[in-house]
mmCIF file of C-alpha atoms in Angstrom:
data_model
loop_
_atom_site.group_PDB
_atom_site.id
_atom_site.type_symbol
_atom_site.label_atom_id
_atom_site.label_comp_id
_atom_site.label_asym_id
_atom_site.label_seq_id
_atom_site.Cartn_x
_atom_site.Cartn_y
_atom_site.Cartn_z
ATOM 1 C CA UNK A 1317 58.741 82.190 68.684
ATOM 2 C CA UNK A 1318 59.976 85.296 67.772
ATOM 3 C CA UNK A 1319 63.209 84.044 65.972
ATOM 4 C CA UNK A 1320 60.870 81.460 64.063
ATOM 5 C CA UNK A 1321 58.654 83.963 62.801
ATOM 6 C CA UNK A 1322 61.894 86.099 61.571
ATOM 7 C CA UNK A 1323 63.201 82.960 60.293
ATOM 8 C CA UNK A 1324 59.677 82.303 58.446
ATOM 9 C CA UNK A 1325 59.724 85.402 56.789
ATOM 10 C CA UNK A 1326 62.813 85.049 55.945
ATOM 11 C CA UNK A 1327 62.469 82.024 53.996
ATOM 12 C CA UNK A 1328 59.483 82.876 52.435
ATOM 13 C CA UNK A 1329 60.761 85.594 50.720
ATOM 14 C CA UNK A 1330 63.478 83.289 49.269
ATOM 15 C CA UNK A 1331 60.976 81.090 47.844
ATOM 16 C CA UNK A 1332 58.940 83.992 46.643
ATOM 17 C CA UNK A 1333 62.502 84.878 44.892
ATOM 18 C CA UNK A 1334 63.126 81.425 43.704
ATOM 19 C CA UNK A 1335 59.797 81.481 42.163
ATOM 20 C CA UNK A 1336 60.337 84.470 40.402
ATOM 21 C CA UNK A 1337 63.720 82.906 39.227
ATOM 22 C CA UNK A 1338 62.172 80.022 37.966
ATOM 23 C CA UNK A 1339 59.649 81.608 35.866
ATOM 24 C CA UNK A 1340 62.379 84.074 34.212
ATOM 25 C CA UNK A 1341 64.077 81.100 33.212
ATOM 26 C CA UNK A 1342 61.307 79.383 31.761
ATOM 27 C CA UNK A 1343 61.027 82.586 29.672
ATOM 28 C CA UNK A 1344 64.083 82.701 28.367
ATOM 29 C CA UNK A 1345 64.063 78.860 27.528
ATOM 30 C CA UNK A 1346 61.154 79.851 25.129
ATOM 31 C CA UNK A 1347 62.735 82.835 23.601
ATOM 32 C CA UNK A 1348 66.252 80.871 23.123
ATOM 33 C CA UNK A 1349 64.095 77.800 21.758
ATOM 34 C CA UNK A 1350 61.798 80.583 19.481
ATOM 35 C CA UNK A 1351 65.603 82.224 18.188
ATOM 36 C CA UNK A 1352 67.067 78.609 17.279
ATOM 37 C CA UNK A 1353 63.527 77.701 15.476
ATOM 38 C CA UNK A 1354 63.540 80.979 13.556
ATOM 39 C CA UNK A 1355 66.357 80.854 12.051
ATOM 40 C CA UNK A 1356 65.128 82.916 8.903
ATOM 41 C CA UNK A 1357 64.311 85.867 11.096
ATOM 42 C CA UNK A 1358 67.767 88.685 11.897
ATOM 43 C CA UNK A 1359 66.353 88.592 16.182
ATOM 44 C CA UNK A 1360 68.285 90.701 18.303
ATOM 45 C CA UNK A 1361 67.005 90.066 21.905
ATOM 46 C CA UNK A 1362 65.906 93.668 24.306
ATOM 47 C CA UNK A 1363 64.772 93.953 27.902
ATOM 48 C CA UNK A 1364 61.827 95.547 28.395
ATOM 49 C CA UNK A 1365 62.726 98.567 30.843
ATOM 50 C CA UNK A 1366 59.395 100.677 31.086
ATOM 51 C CA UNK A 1367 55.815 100.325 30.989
ATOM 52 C CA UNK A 1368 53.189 103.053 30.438
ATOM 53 C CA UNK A 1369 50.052 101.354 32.206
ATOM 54 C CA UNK A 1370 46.050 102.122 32.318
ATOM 55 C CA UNK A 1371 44.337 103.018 35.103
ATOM 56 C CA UNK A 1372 43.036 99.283 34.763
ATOM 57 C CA UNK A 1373 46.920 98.050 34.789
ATOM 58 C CA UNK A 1374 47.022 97.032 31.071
ATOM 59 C CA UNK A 1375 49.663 97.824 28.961
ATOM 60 C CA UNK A 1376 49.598 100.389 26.592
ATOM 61 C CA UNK A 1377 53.142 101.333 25.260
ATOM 62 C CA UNK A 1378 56.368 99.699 26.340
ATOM 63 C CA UNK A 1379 60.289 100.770 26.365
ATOM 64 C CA UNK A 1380 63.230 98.374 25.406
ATOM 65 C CA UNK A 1381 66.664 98.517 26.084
ATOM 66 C CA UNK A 1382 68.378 97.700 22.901
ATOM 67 C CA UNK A 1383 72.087 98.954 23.633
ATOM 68 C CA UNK A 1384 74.270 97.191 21.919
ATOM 69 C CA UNK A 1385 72.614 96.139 19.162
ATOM 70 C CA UNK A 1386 73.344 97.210 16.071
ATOM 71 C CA UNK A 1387 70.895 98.390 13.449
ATOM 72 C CA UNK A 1388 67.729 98.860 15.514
ATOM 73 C CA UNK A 1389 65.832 101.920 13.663
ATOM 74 C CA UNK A 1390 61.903 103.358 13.683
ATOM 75 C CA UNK A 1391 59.488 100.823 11.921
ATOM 76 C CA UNK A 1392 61.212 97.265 12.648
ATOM 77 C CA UNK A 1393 58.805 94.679 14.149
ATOM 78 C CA UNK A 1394 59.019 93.586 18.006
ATOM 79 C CA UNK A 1395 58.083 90.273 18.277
ATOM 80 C CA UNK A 1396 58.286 87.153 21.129
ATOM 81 C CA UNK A 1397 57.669 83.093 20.964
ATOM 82 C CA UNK A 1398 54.133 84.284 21.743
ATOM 83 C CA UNK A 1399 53.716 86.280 18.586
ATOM 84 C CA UNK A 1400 53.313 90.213 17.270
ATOM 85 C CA UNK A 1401 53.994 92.852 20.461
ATOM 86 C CA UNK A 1402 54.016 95.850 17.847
ATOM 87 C CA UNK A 1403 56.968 97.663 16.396
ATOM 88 C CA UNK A 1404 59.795 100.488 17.294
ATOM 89 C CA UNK A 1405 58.560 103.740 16.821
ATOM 90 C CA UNK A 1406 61.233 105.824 18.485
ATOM 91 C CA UNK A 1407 64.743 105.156 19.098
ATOM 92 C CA UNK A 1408 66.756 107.154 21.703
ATOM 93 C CA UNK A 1409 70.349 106.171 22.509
ATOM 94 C CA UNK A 1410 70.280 102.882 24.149
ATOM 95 C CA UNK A 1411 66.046 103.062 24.657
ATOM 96 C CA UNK A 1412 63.029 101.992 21.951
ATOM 97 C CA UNK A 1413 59.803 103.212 22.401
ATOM 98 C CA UNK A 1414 57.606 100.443 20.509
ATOM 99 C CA UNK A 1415 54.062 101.271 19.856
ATOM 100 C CA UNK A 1416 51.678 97.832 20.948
ATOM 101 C CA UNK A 1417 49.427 96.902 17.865
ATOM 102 C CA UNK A 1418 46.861 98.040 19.952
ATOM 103 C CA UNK A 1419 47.381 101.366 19.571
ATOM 104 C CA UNK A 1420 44.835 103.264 17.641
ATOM 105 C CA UNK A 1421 47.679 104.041 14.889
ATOM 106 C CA UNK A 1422 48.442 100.459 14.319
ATOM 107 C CA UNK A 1423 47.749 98.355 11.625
ATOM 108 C CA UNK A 1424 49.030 95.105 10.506
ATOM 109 C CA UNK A 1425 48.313 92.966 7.568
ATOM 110 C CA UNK A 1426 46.965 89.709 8.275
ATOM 111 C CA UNK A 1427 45.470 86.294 7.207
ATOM 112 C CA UNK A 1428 42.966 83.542 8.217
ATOM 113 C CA UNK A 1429 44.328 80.687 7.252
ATOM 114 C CA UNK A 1430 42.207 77.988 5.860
ATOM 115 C CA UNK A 1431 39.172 80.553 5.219
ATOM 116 C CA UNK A 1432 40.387 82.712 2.784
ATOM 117 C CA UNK A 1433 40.282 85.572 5.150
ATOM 118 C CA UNK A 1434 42.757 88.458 4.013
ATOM 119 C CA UNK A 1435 42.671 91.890 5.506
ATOM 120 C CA UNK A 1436 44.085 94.026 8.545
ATOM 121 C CA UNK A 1437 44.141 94.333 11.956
ATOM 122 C CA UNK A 1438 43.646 98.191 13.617
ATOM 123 C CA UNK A 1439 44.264 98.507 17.205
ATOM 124 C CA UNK A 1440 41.798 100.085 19.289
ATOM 125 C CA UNK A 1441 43.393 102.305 20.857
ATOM 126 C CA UNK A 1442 41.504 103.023 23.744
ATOM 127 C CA UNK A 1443 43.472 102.900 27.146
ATOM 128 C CA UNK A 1444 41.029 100.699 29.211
ATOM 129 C CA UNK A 1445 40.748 97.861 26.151
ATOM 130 C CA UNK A 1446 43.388 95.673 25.255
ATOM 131 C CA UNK A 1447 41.425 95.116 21.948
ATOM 132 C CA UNK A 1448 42.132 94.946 17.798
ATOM 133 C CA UNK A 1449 39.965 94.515 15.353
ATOM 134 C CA UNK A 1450 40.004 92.993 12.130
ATOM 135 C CA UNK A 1451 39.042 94.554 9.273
ATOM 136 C CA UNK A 1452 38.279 92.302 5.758
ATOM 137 C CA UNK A 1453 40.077 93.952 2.510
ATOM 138 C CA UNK A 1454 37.396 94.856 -0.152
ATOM 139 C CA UNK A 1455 37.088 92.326 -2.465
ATOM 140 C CA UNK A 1456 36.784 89.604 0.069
ATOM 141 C CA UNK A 1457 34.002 87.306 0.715
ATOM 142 C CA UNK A 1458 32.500 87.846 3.992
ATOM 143 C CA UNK A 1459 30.160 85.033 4.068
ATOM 144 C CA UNK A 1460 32.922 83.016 5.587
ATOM 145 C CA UNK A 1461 32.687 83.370 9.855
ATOM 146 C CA UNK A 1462 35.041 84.312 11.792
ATOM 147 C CA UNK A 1463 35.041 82.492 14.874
ATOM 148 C CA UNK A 1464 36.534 83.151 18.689
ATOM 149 C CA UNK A 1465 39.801 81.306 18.478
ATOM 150 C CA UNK A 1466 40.022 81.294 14.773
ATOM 151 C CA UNK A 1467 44.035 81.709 14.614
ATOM 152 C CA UNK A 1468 44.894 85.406 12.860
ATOM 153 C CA UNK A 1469 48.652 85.300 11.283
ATOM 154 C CA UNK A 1470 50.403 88.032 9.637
ATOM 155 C CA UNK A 1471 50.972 88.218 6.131
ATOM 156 C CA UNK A 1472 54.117 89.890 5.580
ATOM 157 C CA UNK A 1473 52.646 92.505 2.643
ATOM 158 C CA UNK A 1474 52.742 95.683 5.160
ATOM 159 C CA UNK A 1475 56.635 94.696 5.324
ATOM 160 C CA UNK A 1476 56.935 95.352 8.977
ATOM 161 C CA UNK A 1477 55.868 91.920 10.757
ATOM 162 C CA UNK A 1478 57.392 88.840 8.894
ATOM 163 C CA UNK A 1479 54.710 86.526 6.998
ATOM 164 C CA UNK A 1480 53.370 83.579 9.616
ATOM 165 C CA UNK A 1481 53.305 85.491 13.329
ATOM 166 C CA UNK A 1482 50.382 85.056 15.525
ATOM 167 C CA UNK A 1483 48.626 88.128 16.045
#
C-alpha cells in the first residue's frame, strides 16, 4: 500500500506538470499565431518575471525580462493576443517595469466602434479594483449607451498603443 500511495503521488504530480505544460503551450501557440497575424506591429516577445500583487491577489504592476532585445525604452506599449496590458515605464538592464492601464496614471485613447464613441480610458488605480473607466471627449454625444460588453479599441492618437487593440 505504501509503495502505491508513493507511486500515486508520484504520478500525480507529473500530470499536475503535464498540465501546466500543456497550457504554456497553448499560450505560446496564441502569441506565435497573434506575431504572424500582426505583421504591421515591430513585437519583440518578454517573460514576465515579477508580479507586485493586492492583498486580494490581483495584479497591479508587472516586470519583464526583455534582455536581448534591442530598442526597448520608457513609453512603448506592452501588449498580448488578448489585447492592451499597459506600457514600459522603467527600464533597468535586462528588466521593464510596465505600468498596467489600470494604474491611476494611465490613460489610453480609445474608440467605440459602431457608436461614435471617442474618448479615453483612466485606470483606477486603486489596489483592490482591477477597474478603468472611460471617459467621453467633450464634444461627443452622450446620448449614445454604452453597454456591458460593448467592445472598447484603441485609437492610436495617444501614440503609445497601436490603433485597433482591445482594451
Amino acid at each position: 500500500n505504501q509503495a502505491l500511495e508513493r507511486e500515486n503521488r508520484i504520478l500525480l504530480g507529473e500530470a499536475l506538470k503535464s498540465r501546466a505544460q500543456t497550457d504554456e503551450l497553448a499560450r505560446v501557440k496564441e502569441l506565435c499565431g497573434f506575431r504572424a497575424e500582426r505583421k504591421d506591429y515591430d513585437t519583440v516577445p518578454a517573460r514576465v518575471i515579477g508580479r507586485d500583487v493586492s492583498q486580494f491577489f490581483q495584479v497591479v504592476r508587472l516586470t519583464i525580462d526583455v534582455e536581448g532585445a534591442a530598442g526597448i525604452r520608457e513609453g512603448q506599449s506592452v501588449i498580448t493576443h488578448d489585447g492592451v496590458v499597459g506600457h514600459i515605464e522603467r527600464v533597468s538592464g535586462r528588466n521593464a517595469d510596465v505600468m498596467l492601464i489600470t494604474d491611476a496614471r494611465s490613460q489610453v485613447h480609445a474608440t467605440i466602434p459602431g457608436k461614435g464613441v471617442i474618448g479615453s480610458v483612466f485606470g483606477k488605480g486603486k489596489r483592490n479594483e482591477f477597474e478603468a473607466r472611460f471617459v467621453y471627449l467633450d464634444r461627443v454625444d452622450r446620448t449614445v449607451p454604452i453597454r456591458p460588453g460593448d467592445a472598447v479599441l484603441t485609437t492610436g492618437h495617444d501614440r503609445i498603443f497601436p490603433a485597433g487593440l482591445e482594451i
